[in-house]
């Protein structure tokens, strides 16, 4: 899809002081219009000192149709470049020119090809349409024709690069030259999401015995093992050896498809226990219908020791709540986290049921719900007993018997954006966010408040009641006497892609007035909880880590 730059925006750009603009973002997910970044655009002609560019374009823009060409190589002061959705031959040539022109200045590089096989096909298809026919398909086109990295070369092309995020970029047949070209051993942040042969890259780094300076590492492998250049029973070995090869990680986000020995991986994570601050671990499995689903990580002594020894501020997991409570019940001291994130599925969407076990037990839980009229204190004790035995997995909504239950209206759309209270970090001395929030999407909706208050009842056969009950069951334990003493925020659901599933997620916090009101130990976050929103803003990258879906849905 393409359209012309709107006149008001064109007038606005032309009215800016020449060469004074420093940041440009085009994040509409559509093909780039010619008058935006083409040869004759106001940005190219009058704003040559732009330092930060962020683009989200449509990777489906047809290669056989004439499309505007993005001329990133015209900018000569780029320090940060993010491009998600590039796939056409012209796109890769524009990226090549930009890297060549700004090689000594680029500090941050974020690239998302959406799907490697499709991007590779589109690149060669574009060359064919120009009349070129002599191709060597054994060559990694991205390494050779975009990075200009050749086999046997140990040339650092981006010497100042410190932050690198790649999605669906293959390292096949080019791991050695690409690790040098992308300055990987000197990075402080590295994110690899479904990059074919990423495990082969990790092996190459380890065998090179070079110093690694990473402070933040994210690895997502939600794809076939044969696209990783590693045997199915060796993926955990590659990850563990890489984590063993250095120390000093502060953030670690992992989402790996089974089978994987999480005990072995946990041992290696423990090497970073003195510095580790935020940890996300999501298992994945493929069910009988060949769907990729979240899978709980098996509890083991190595994982127990990791949670015991690390002083984690934020923990993210996809474990079921009863498993989590059972596993952490005997830990002493308890994890000191301020944020606990459970990603066990969306509240409404049947397509996000994360385990057969969960679905099978739903009817039993619903039948038990009406009989549970315990007080908050008794419910808290019951939750801990449930966690230790794993036998009773019900989760009632009725924290108080006096709560009137009302029907929760089904949302007309899964994607609802609500104004997020602005971060007050800038006005607070000593408050430095780890990352800026990706959007102004709020999870503190009326829906969340109703669920937190126990006021929810849904249509017959809907999974929302079950999942909401399940989330509250865990929240009651987490904020309870035997839960997590430092916990400030309990997050449930999928927070990826700038709030795409906002209406399907929950954000709950500790209720300081619970002892006086006799109500639950938690409540929904409100718009005036500025300190809590600051904490969310600072850690939104952790909540959004290890996304399940592609940035652009229905790609194909």
Coordinates of C-alpha atoms in Angstrom, one line a residue:
X1 CA 0.0 0.0 0.0
X2 CA 1.3 3.5 -0.8
X3 CA 0.1 7.0 -0.8
X4 CA 1.3 10.6 -1.2
X5 CA 2.7 12.5 1.7
X6 CA -0.2 14.7 3.0
X7 CA 0.0 18.4 2.2
X8 CA -0.1 19.6 5.9
X9 CA 2.8 17.3 6.8
X10 CA 4.7 18.4 3.6
X11 CA 4.1 22.1 4.5
X12 CA 5.3 21.4 8.0
X13 CA 8.5 19.8 6.9
X14 CA 9.3 22.5 4.4
X15 CA 8.8 25.1 7.2
X16 CA 11.5 23.7 9.5
X17 CA 14.8 25.4 9.8
X18 CA 17.2 23.8 7.4
X19 CA 19.3 20.9 8.7
X20 CA 17.9 21.4 12.2
X21 CA 15.8 18.2 12.4
X22 CA 17.5 15.4 14.3
X23 CA 14.9 12.6 14.5
X24 CA 12.5 11.2 11.9
X25 CA 10.0 8.3 12.4
X26 CA 7.7 6.7 9.8
X27 CA 6.1 3.8 11.7
X28 CA 2.8 3.3 9.7
X29 CA 3.5 -0.1 8.3
X30 CA 2.9 0.9 4.7
X31 CA 5.1 1.5 1.7
X32 CA 7.1 4.6 1.8
X33 CA 5.8 7.5 -0.3
X34 CA 8.4 9.0 -2.7
X35 CA 8.1 12.5 -1.2
X36 CA 9.0 11.2 2.2
X37 CA 12.6 9.9 1.7
X38 CA 12.9 10.0 -2.1
X39 CA 15.4 12.1 -4.0
X40 CA 13.3 15.2 -4.0
X41 CA 11.8 15.0 -0.5
X42 CA 12.2 17.9 1.9
X43 CA 14.0 15.6 4.3
X44 CA 16.6 14.7 1.8
X45 CA 17.1 18.2 0.5
X46 CA 16.8 20.3 3.7
X47 CA 17.5 18.0 6.7
X48 CA 20.8 16.3 6.0
X49 CA 21.8 16.3 9.7
X50 CA 19.2 13.8 10.9
X51 CA 20.7 11.4 13.4
X52 CA 17.9 9.1 14.3
X53 CA 15.6 7.3 11.8
X54 CA 12.9 4.8 12.6
X55 CA 10.9 3.1 9.8
X56 CA 8.1 0.5 9.9
X57 CA 7.2 -0.2 6.2
X58 CA 5.2 -2.9 4.5
X59 CA 7.3 -5.9 3.6
X60 CA 4.6 -7.0 1.2
X61 CA 5.1 -4.0 -1.2
X62 CA 5.0 -5.8 -4.6
X63 CA 8.4 -6.1 -6.3
X64 CA 6.8 -6.1 -9.8
X65 CA 5.2 -2.7 -9.3
X66 CA 7.1 0.6 -9.5
X67 CA 7.6 1.9 -5.9
X68 CA 9.4 4.9 -4.5
X69 CA 13.0 4.3 -3.4
X70 CA 14.1 5.2 0.1
X71 CA 17.4 7.1 -0.1
X72 CA 18.9 6.6 3.3
X73 CA 22.4 6.9 1.9
X74 CA 21.8 10.6 1.5
X75 CA 22.0 11.2 5.2
X76 CA 25.5 11.4 6.6
X77 CA 25.0 11.9 10.3
X78 CA 23.0 8.8 11.3
X79 CA 23.7 7.4 14.8
X80 CA 20.6 5.3 15.2
X81 CA 18.7 3.4 12.5
X82 CA 15.6 1.2 12.9
X83 CA 14.0 -0.4 9.9
X84 CA 11.3 -3.0 10.3
X85 CA 9.6 -4.4 7.2
X86 CA 12.3 -4.0 4.6
X87 CA 12.3 -6.7 1.9
X88 CA 12.6 -5.2 -1.6
X89 CA 15.9 -5.0 -3.5
X90 CA 15.8 -1.3 -3.3
X91 CA 15.3 -1.5 0.5
X92 CA 18.4 -3.5 0.9
X93 CA 20.4 -1.3 -1.4
X94 CA 19.3 1.7 0.5
X95 CA 20.4 0.0 3.8
X96 CA 23.7 -0.8 2.2
X97 CA 24.3 2.8 1.2
X98 CA 23.3 4.1 4.6
X99 CA 25.7 1.7 6.4
X100 CA 28.5 2.6 4.0
X101 CA 28.0 6.3 4.4
X102 CA 27.5 6.2 8.2
X103 CA 29.7 3.2 9.2
X104 CA 31.8 5.2 11.7
X105 CA 28.7 6.9 13.3
X106 CA 26.0 4.2 13.7
X107 CA 25.6 3.2 17.3
X108 CA 22.2 1.6 17.2
X109 CA 20.9 -0.8 14.5
X110 CA 17.5 -2.5 14.5
X111 CA 16.4 -4.6 11.5
X112 CA 13.4 -6.8 11.1
X113 CA 13.0 -8.7 7.8
X114 CA 9.7 -10.2 9.0
X115 CA 10.5 -13.5 7.2
X116 CA 14.0 -14.4 5.9
X117 CA 12.9 -16.7 3.1
X118 CA 10.5 -14.2 1.7
X119 CA 13.0 -11.3 2.0
X120 CA 15.7 -13.4 0.2
X121 CA 13.3 -14.3 -2.6
X122 CA 12.2 -10.7 -3.0
X123 CA 15.8 -9.5 -3.2
X124 CA 16.8 -11.9 -6.0
X125 CA 13.5 -11.4 -7.7
X126 CA 14.2 -7.7 -7.9
X127 CA 17.6 -8.3 -9.4
X128 CA 16.0 -10.6 -12.0
X129 CA 13.6 -7.9 -13.0
X130 CA 16.6 -5.7 -13.8
X131 CA 18.0 -8.3 -16.1
X132 CA 20.5 -10.0 -13.8
X133 CA 20.6 -13.7 -13.9
X134 CA 24.0 -14.9 -12.6
X135 CA 23.4 -15.6 -8.9
X136 CA 25.1 -17.7 -6.3
X137 CA 22.4 -18.8 -4.0
X138 CA 24.8 -20.4 -1.6
X139 CA 26.0 -16.9 -0.7
X140 CA 24.3 -15.1 2.2
X141 CA 23.1 -12.1 0.3
X142 CA 22.7 -10.0 3.4
X143 CA 26.3 -10.5 4.5
X144 CA 27.8 -10.1 1.0
X145 CA 25.6 -7.5 -0.7
X146 CA 24.3 -5.4 2.3
X147 CA 27.2 -5.5 4.8
X148 CA 29.9 -6.0 2.2
X149 CA 31.3 -8.7 4.4
X150 CA 33.3 -11.5 2.7
X151 CA 34.6 -14.9 3.8
X152 CA 37.9 -14.8 5.5
X153 CA 37.7 -11.1 6.4
X154 CA 37.9 -10.0 10.0
X155 CA 36.8 -6.5 9.2
X156 CA 34.7 -4.4 11.7
X157 CA 32.4 -2.4 9.5
X158 CA 30.5 -0.7 12.3
X159 CA 33.1 0.1 14.9
X160 CA 30.9 2.3 17.1
X161 CA 27.9 -0.1 17.1
X162 CA 26.8 -0.9 20.7
X163 CA 23.1 -1.9 20.3
X164 CA 22.0 -4.5 17.7
X165 CA 18.6 -6.0 17.3
X166 CA 18.0 -8.4 14.4
X167 CA 14.8 -10.3 13.5
X168 CA 14.7 -12.9 10.7
X169 CA 18.2 -12.1 9.5
X170 CA 20.1 -15.3 8.6
X171 CA 23.7 -16.0 9.6
X172 CA 24.0 -19.1 7.4
X173 CA 27.3 -19.5 5.6
X174 CA 28.5 -16.2 7.1
X175 CA 28.8 -16.4 10.9
X176 CA 32.5 -15.5 11.0
X177 CA 32.4 -12.5 8.8
X178 CA 29.1 -11.2 10.2
X179 CA 30.3 -11.3 13.8
X180 CA 33.2 -9.0 12.8
X181 CA 31.2 -6.8 10.5
X182 CA 28.5 -6.2 13.1
X183 CA 31.0 -5.7 15.9
X184 CA 29.2 -8.4 17.9
X185 CA 31.9 -9.0 20.5
X186 CA 31.9 -5.3 21.4
X187 CA 28.2 -4.8 21.7
X188 CA 26.5 -4.0 25.0
X189 CA 23.0 -5.1 23.8
X190 CA 22.3 -7.9 21.4
X191 CA 18.8 -9.2 20.4
X192 CA 18.3 -12.1 18.0
X193 CA 14.7 -13.0 17.2
X194 CA 14.1 -16.0 15.0
X195 CA 17.4 -15.5 13.1
X196 CA 18.3 -18.6 11.1
X197 CA 21.6 -20.0 12.3
X198 CA 21.8 -17.8 15.4
X199 CA 23.1 -20.8 17.4
X200 CA 25.8 -21.2 14.8
X201 CA 26.7 -17.6 15.4
X202 CA 26.9 -18.1 19.2
X203 CA 29.2 -21.1 18.6
X204 CA 31.5 -19.0 16.4
X205 CA 31.7 -16.3 19.0
X206 CA 32.6 -18.9 21.7
X207 CA 35.2 -20.7 19.6
X208 CA 36.8 -17.3 18.7
X209 CA 37.6 -16.8 22.4
X210 CA 37.0 -13.1 22.2
X211 CA 36.0 -10.7 25.0
X212 CA 32.3 -10.2 25.2
X213 CA 30.9 -7.0 26.7
X214 CA 27.2 -7.7 26.7
X215 CA 25.0 -6.2 29.4
X216 CA 21.7 -7.2 27.7
X217 CA 21.0 -10.3 25.6
X218 CA 17.7 -11.5 24.1
X219 CA 17.4 -14.8 22.2
X220 CA 14.2 -16.1 20.6
X221 CA 14.2 -19.4 18.8
X222 CA 10.6 -20.2 17.8
X223 CA 11.4 -22.0 14.6
X224 CA 12.6 -25.3 13.3
X225 CA 16.0 -26.5 14.6
X226 CA 17.4 -27.3 11.2
X227 CA 17.3 -23.5 10.5
X228 CA 19.6 -23.0 13.5
X229 CA 22.6 -25.0 12.3
X230 CA 22.5 -27.1 15.4
X231 CA 21.2 -30.6 16.3
X232 CA 18.0 -30.7 18.3
X233 CA 19.7 -32.1 21.3
X234 CA 22.5 -29.5 21.2
X235 CA 20.7 -26.2 21.3
X236 CA 20.9 -25.9 25.1
X237 CA 24.7 -26.7 24.9
X238 CA 25.2 -23.8 22.4
X239 CA 23.3 -21.4 24.6
X240 CA 25.0 -22.6 27.8
X241 CA 28.5 -22.3 26.3
X242 CA 27.8 -18.8 25.1
X243 CA 26.5 -17.7 28.6
X244 CA 29.5 -19.4 30.2
X245 CA 32.0 -17.5 28.0
X246 CA 31.6 -14.2 29.8
X247 CA 30.1 -12.4 32.8
X248 CA 28.3 -9.2 33.6
X249 CA 24.8 -9.6 32.0
X250 CA 22.2 -7.3 33.6
X251 CA 19.2 -8.3 31.3
X252 CA 18.6 -11.8 29.9
X253 CA 15.5 -12.7 27.9
X254 CA 15.2 -16.2 26.5
X255 CA 12.4 -17.9 24.6
X256 CA 13.4 -21.4 23.3
X257 CA 11.4 -24.1 21.7
X258 CA 11.5 -27.6 23.4
X259 CA 13.2 -29.9 23.9
X260 CA 15.8 -28.0 26.0
X261 CA 17.6 -28.7 29.2
X262 CA 16.7 -25.6 31.3
X263 CA 18.7 -27.0 34.2
X264 CA 21.9 -26.7 32.1
X265 CA 20.9 -23.3 30.9
X266 CA 20.1 -22.2 34.4
X267 CA 23.6 -23.2 35.5
X268 CA 25.1 -21.0 32.9
X269 CA 22.8 -18.1 33.8
X270 CA 24.0 -18.3 37.4
X271 CA 27.4 -17.2 36.1
X272 CA 25.9 -13.8 35.8
X273 CA 24.0 -13.9 39.2
X274 CA 26.0 -11.0 40.8
X275 CA 24.9 -8.5 38.0
X276 CA 21.7 -10.0 36.7
X277 CA 18.7 -7.6 37.3
X278 CA 16.0 -8.7 34.9
X279 CA 15.3 -12.3 33.7
X280 CA 12.7 -13.6 31.3
X281 CA 12.4 -17.3 30.5
X282 CA 9.7 -18.7 28.2
X283 CA 9.5 -22.2 27.0
X284 CA 7.8 -23.1 23.7
X285 CA 6.4 -26.4 22.3
X286 CA 4.5 -27.6 19.3
X287 CA 1.2 -29.4 19.9
X288 CA -0.5 -32.1 17.9
X289 CA -2.0 -29.5 15.7
X290 CA 1.4 -28.1 14.9
X291 CA 0.6 -24.8 16.8
X292 CA 3.5 -23.1 18.7
X293 CA 2.5 -22.6 22.3
X294 CA 4.0 -21.3 25.5
X295 CA 5.3 -24.2 27.7
X296 CA 6.1 -24.0 31.4
X297 CA 9.7 -24.3 32.3
X298 CA 10.3 -27.5 34.5
X299 CA 11.4 -26.7 38.0
X300 CA 14.8 -28.0 39.0
X301 CA 17.4 -27.4 41.6
X302 CA 19.5 -25.2 39.3
X303 CA 16.6 -23.0 38.6
X304 CA 15.7 -22.9 42.3
X305 CA 19.3 -21.8 43.1
X306 CA 19.2 -19.2 40.4
X307 CA 16.1 -17.5 41.8
X308 CA 17.5 -17.8 45.3
X309 CA 20.9 -16.3 44.6
X310 CA 20.0 -13.6 42.1
X311 CA 18.7 -10.2 43.3
X312 CA 16.3 -9.8 40.4
X313 CA 14.2 -6.7 40.0
X314 CA 12.0 -8.1 37.3
X315 CA 11.0 -11.7 36.5
X316 CA 9.1 -12.9 33.4
X317 CA 7.9 -16.4 32.9
X318 CA 5.1 -18.4 31.2
X319 CA 4.8 -21.0 34.1
X320 CA 1.3 -21.7 35.3
X321 CA 0.5 -19.9 38.5
X322 CA 0.0 -23.0 40.7
X323 CA 3.4 -24.3 39.5
X324 CA 5.0 -20.9 40.3
X325 CA 3.5 -20.8 43.8
X326 CA 4.5 -24.4 44.5
X327 CA 8.0 -23.9 43.2
X328 CA 8.7 -20.6 45.1
X329 CA 6.9 -21.6 48.3
X330 CA 9.9 -23.0 50.0
X331 CA 12.4 -20.4 48.7
X332 CA 14.0 -18.5 51.5
X333 CA 14.5 -15.7 51.1
X334 CA 11.9 -15.1 48.5
X335 CA 12.7 -13.5 45.2
X336 CA 13.0 -9.7 45.7
X337 CA 11.4 -8.7 42.4
X338 CA 9.3 -5.5 42.0
X339 CA 7.7 -6.8 38.8
X340 CA 6.4 -10.3 38.1
X341 CA 5.1 -11.0 34.6
X342 CA 3.2 -14.1 33.7
X343 CA 2.5 -14.7 30.0
X344 CA 0.1 -17.6 30.0
X345 CA -2.3 -16.5 27.4
X346 CA -4.8 -13.7 26.6
X347 CA -8.0 -13.3 28.5
X348 CA -10.4 -13.8 25.6
X349 CA -8.8 -15.3 22.6
X350 CA -9.4 -19.1 22.5
X351 CA -6.4 -19.3 20.1
X352 CA -4.1 -18.5 22.9
X353 CA -4.8 -21.4 25.2
X354 CA -1.3 -22.3 26.2
X355 CA -1.6 -25.9 27.4
X356 CA -3.9 -28.9 27.1
X357 CA -3.6 -29.3 30.8
X358 CA -5.0 -25.9 31.4
X359 CA -8.0 -26.4 29.1
X360 CA -8.8 -29.9 30.6
X361 CA -9.0 -28.5 34.1
X362 CA -11.2 -25.5 33.2
X363 CA -14.5 -27.1 33.9
X364 CA -13.4 -28.4 37.3
X365 CA -12.2 -24.9 38.3
X366 CA -15.5 -23.3 37.2
X367 CA -17.5 -25.7 39.1
X368 CA -15.5 -25.1 42.3
X369 CA -15.7 -21.3 41.9
X370 CA -19.2 -20.7 43.4
X371 CA -18.4 -22.7 46.6
X372 CA -15.4 -20.6 47.5
X373 CA -16.5 -17.8 49.8
X374 CA -13.4 -17.5 52.0
X375 CA -12.1 -14.3 53.4
X376 CA -9.0 -12.7 51.9
X377 CA -6.8 -14.0 54.7
X378 CA -8.2 -17.5 54.3
X379 CA -7.9 -17.3 50.5
X380 CA -4.3 -16.3 50.9
X381 CA -3.6 -19.4 53.1
X382 CA -5.5 -21.6 50.7
X383 CA -3.5 -20.3 47.8
X384 CA -0.3 -21.3 49.5
X385 CA -1.7 -24.8 50.3
X386 CA -2.7 -25.1 46.7
X387 CA 0.7 -24.2 45.6
X388 CA 2.4 -26.8 47.8
X389 CA 0.2 -29.7 46.7
X390 CA -0.8 -28.7 43.2
X391 CA -4.1 -30.6 43.7
X392 CA -6.6 -27.7 43.9
X393 CA -6.1 -25.3 41.1
X394 CA -9.3 -23.3 41.4
X395 CA -9.2 -19.5 41.6
X396 CA -12.2 -17.7 42.8
X397 CA -13.1 -14.1 41.9
X398 CA -15.1 -13.4 45.0
X399 CA -12.5 -11.9 47.4
X400 CA -15.5 -10.7 49.4
X401 CA -18.9 -12.4 49.5
X402 CA -20.5 -9.0 49.3
X403 CA -19.1 -8.2 45.9
X404 CA -21.9 -8.0 43.3
X405 CA -21.0 -9.8 40.2
X406 CA -21.8 -8.1 36.9
X407 CA -21.5 -9.1 33.3
X408 CA -18.3 -7.9 31.6
X409 CA -19.1 -6.5 28.2
X410 CA -17.1 -8.1 25.4
X411 CA -14.9 -5.7 23.6
X412 CA -15.8 -4.9 20.0
X413 CA -12.1 -5.0 19.1
X414 CA -9.1 -6.9 20.4
X415 CA -6.9 -3.9 19.9
X416 CA -7.9 -1.0 22.1
X417 CA -5.6 2.0 22.8
X418 CA -6.2 4.2 25.8
X419 CA -4.2 7.2 26.8
X420 CA -1.3 6.3 29.1
X421 CA -0.5 8.7 31.9
X422 CA 2.7 10.5 30.9
X423 CA 5.8 9.4 32.6
X424 CA 7.0 11.7 35.3
X425 CA 10.5 10.4 35.2
X426 CA 11.9 13.6 33.7
X427 CA 10.8 15.6 36.7
X428 CA 12.1 13.2 39.3
X429 CA 15.7 13.6 40.3
X430 CA 17.7 10.4 39.8
X431 CA 15.1 8.7 37.8
X432 CA 16.6 7.4 34.6
X433 CA 14.4 5.0 32.5
X434 CA 16.1 1.9 31.1
X435 CA 14.1 2.4 27.9
X436 CA 11.5 4.8 26.6
X437 CA 7.9 3.4 26.4
X438 CA 7.1 2.3 22.9
X439 CA 3.7 3.9 22.8
X440 CA 1.0 5.6 24.9
X441 CA -1.1 2.4 25.3
X442 CA -2.7 1.9 28.7
X443 CA -3.4 -1.3 30.5
X444 CA -5.2 0.5 33.4
X445 CA -8.6 0.2 31.7
X446 CA -12.1 -0.2 33.2
X447 CA -11.9 -3.8 32.2
X448 CA -8.8 -4.3 34.4
X449 CA -10.5 -2.6 37.4
X450 CA -13.6 -4.8 37.1
X451 CA -11.5 -8.0 37.0
X452 CA -9.4 -6.8 39.9
X453 CA -12.5 -6.1 41.9
X454 CA -14.0 -9.5 41.1
X455 CA -16.8 -8.0 39.1
X456 CA -16.7 -10.3 36.0
X457 CA -18.9 -12.8 34.3
X458 CA -18.7 -13.6 30.7
X459 CA -20.6 -15.3 28.0
X460 CA -21.0 -19.1 28.1
X461 CA -18.0 -21.1 26.8
X462 CA -15.7 -18.0 27.1
X463 CA -12.3 -18.5 28.5
X464 CA -12.1 -15.0 29.9
X465 CA -13.6 -16.0 33.3
X466 CA -11.2 -18.9 33.7
X467 CA -8.1 -16.9 32.8
X468 CA -9.1 -13.9 34.9
X469 CA -9.7 -16.2 37.8
X470 CA -6.4 -17.9 37.2
X471 CA -4.5 -14.5 37.1
X472 CA -6.2 -13.4 40.3
X473 CA -5.3 -16.7 42.0
X474 CA -1.7 -16.0 41.4
X475 CA -1.9 -12.3 42.3
X476 CA -3.5 -13.2 45.6
X477 CA -0.6 -15.4 46.4
X478 CA 2.1 -13.0 45.0
X479 CA 0.8 -10.1 47.1
X480 CA -0.1 -12.2 50.1
X481 CA 1.7 -13.0 53.3
X482 CA 3.6 -15.9 51.8
X483 CA 4.2 -14.3 48.5
X484 CA 6.8 -11.8 47.2
X485 CA 7.4 -9.2 49.8
X486 CA 8.9 -6.5 47.5
X487 CA 6.4 -7.0 44.6
X488 CA 4.9 -3.8 43.3
X489 CA 3.4 -4.8 40.0
X490 CA 1.9 -8.1 38.8
X491 CA 1.5 -8.2 35.0
X492 CA -0.5 -10.8 33.2
X493 CA -0.7 -11.4 29.4
X494 CA 1.2 -10.3 26.3
X495 CA 2.7 -6.8 26.3
X496 CA 4.6 -7.0 23.0
X497 CA 4.4 -4.8 20.0
X498 CA 3.4 -1.5 21.7
X499 CA 0.3 -2.7 23.4
X500 CA -1.3 -4.8 20.6
X501 CA -3.0 -7.0 23.2
X502 CA -3.6 -4.2 25.8
X503 CA -7.3 -5.1 26.3
X504 CA -6.3 -8.8 26.9
X505 CA -3.8 -8.1 29.7
X506 CA -3.8 -7.1 33.3
X507 CA -1.7 -4.8 35.5
X508 CA -2.3 -5.1 39.2
X509 CA -0.4 -3.5 42.1
X510 CA -0.3 -3.9 45.9
X511 CA -3.1 -2.2 47.8
X512 CA -1.6 -0.4 50.8
X513 CA -5.1 0.0 52.3
X514 CA -6.1 -3.6 52.2
X515 CA -5.6 -4.2 56.0
X516 CA -8.0 -1.3 56.7
X517 CA -10.6 -2.1 54.1
X518 CA -10.5 -5.9 54.6
X519 CA -10.3 -6.3 50.8
X520 CA -7.8 -8.1 48.6
X521 CA -4.1 -7.3 49.0
X522 CA -4.0 -6.0 45.4
X523 CA -5.9 -3.6 43.1
X524 CA -5.9 -2.3 39.5
X525 CA -3.3 0.4 38.7
X526 CA -5.0 3.8 38.3
X527 CA -4.1 6.8 36.2
X528 CA -2.8 8.6 39.3
X529 CA -0.3 5.9 40.2
X530 CA 2.5 7.9 38.7
X531 CA 5.3 6.1 40.5
X532 CA 4.0 2.7 39.3
X533 CA 3.6 4.0 35.7
X534 CA 7.2 5.2 35.9
X535 CA 8.3 1.7 36.9
X536 CA 6.3 0.3 34.0
X537 CA 7.8 2.8 31.6
X538 CA 11.3 1.9 32.7
X539 CA 10.7 -1.8 32.2
X540 CA 8.5 -1.9 29.2
X541 CA 11.2 -3.5 27.1
X542 CA 11.3 -6.4 29.6
X543 CA 7.5 -6.8 29.6
X544 CA 7.6 -6.8 25.7
X545 CA 10.5 -9.1 25.4
X546 CA 10.3 -12.4 23.4
X547 CA 7.3 -11.5 21.3
X548 CA 5.4 -14.5 19.9
X549 CA 3.9 -12.7 16.9
X550 CA 5.5 -10.8 14.1
X551 CA 5.3 -7.0 14.1
X552 CA 3.0 -7.1 11.1
X553 CA 0.2 -9.6 11.4
X554 CA -1.1 -11.9 8.6
X555 CA 2.2 -11.5 6.8
X556 CA 2.3 -13.8 3.8

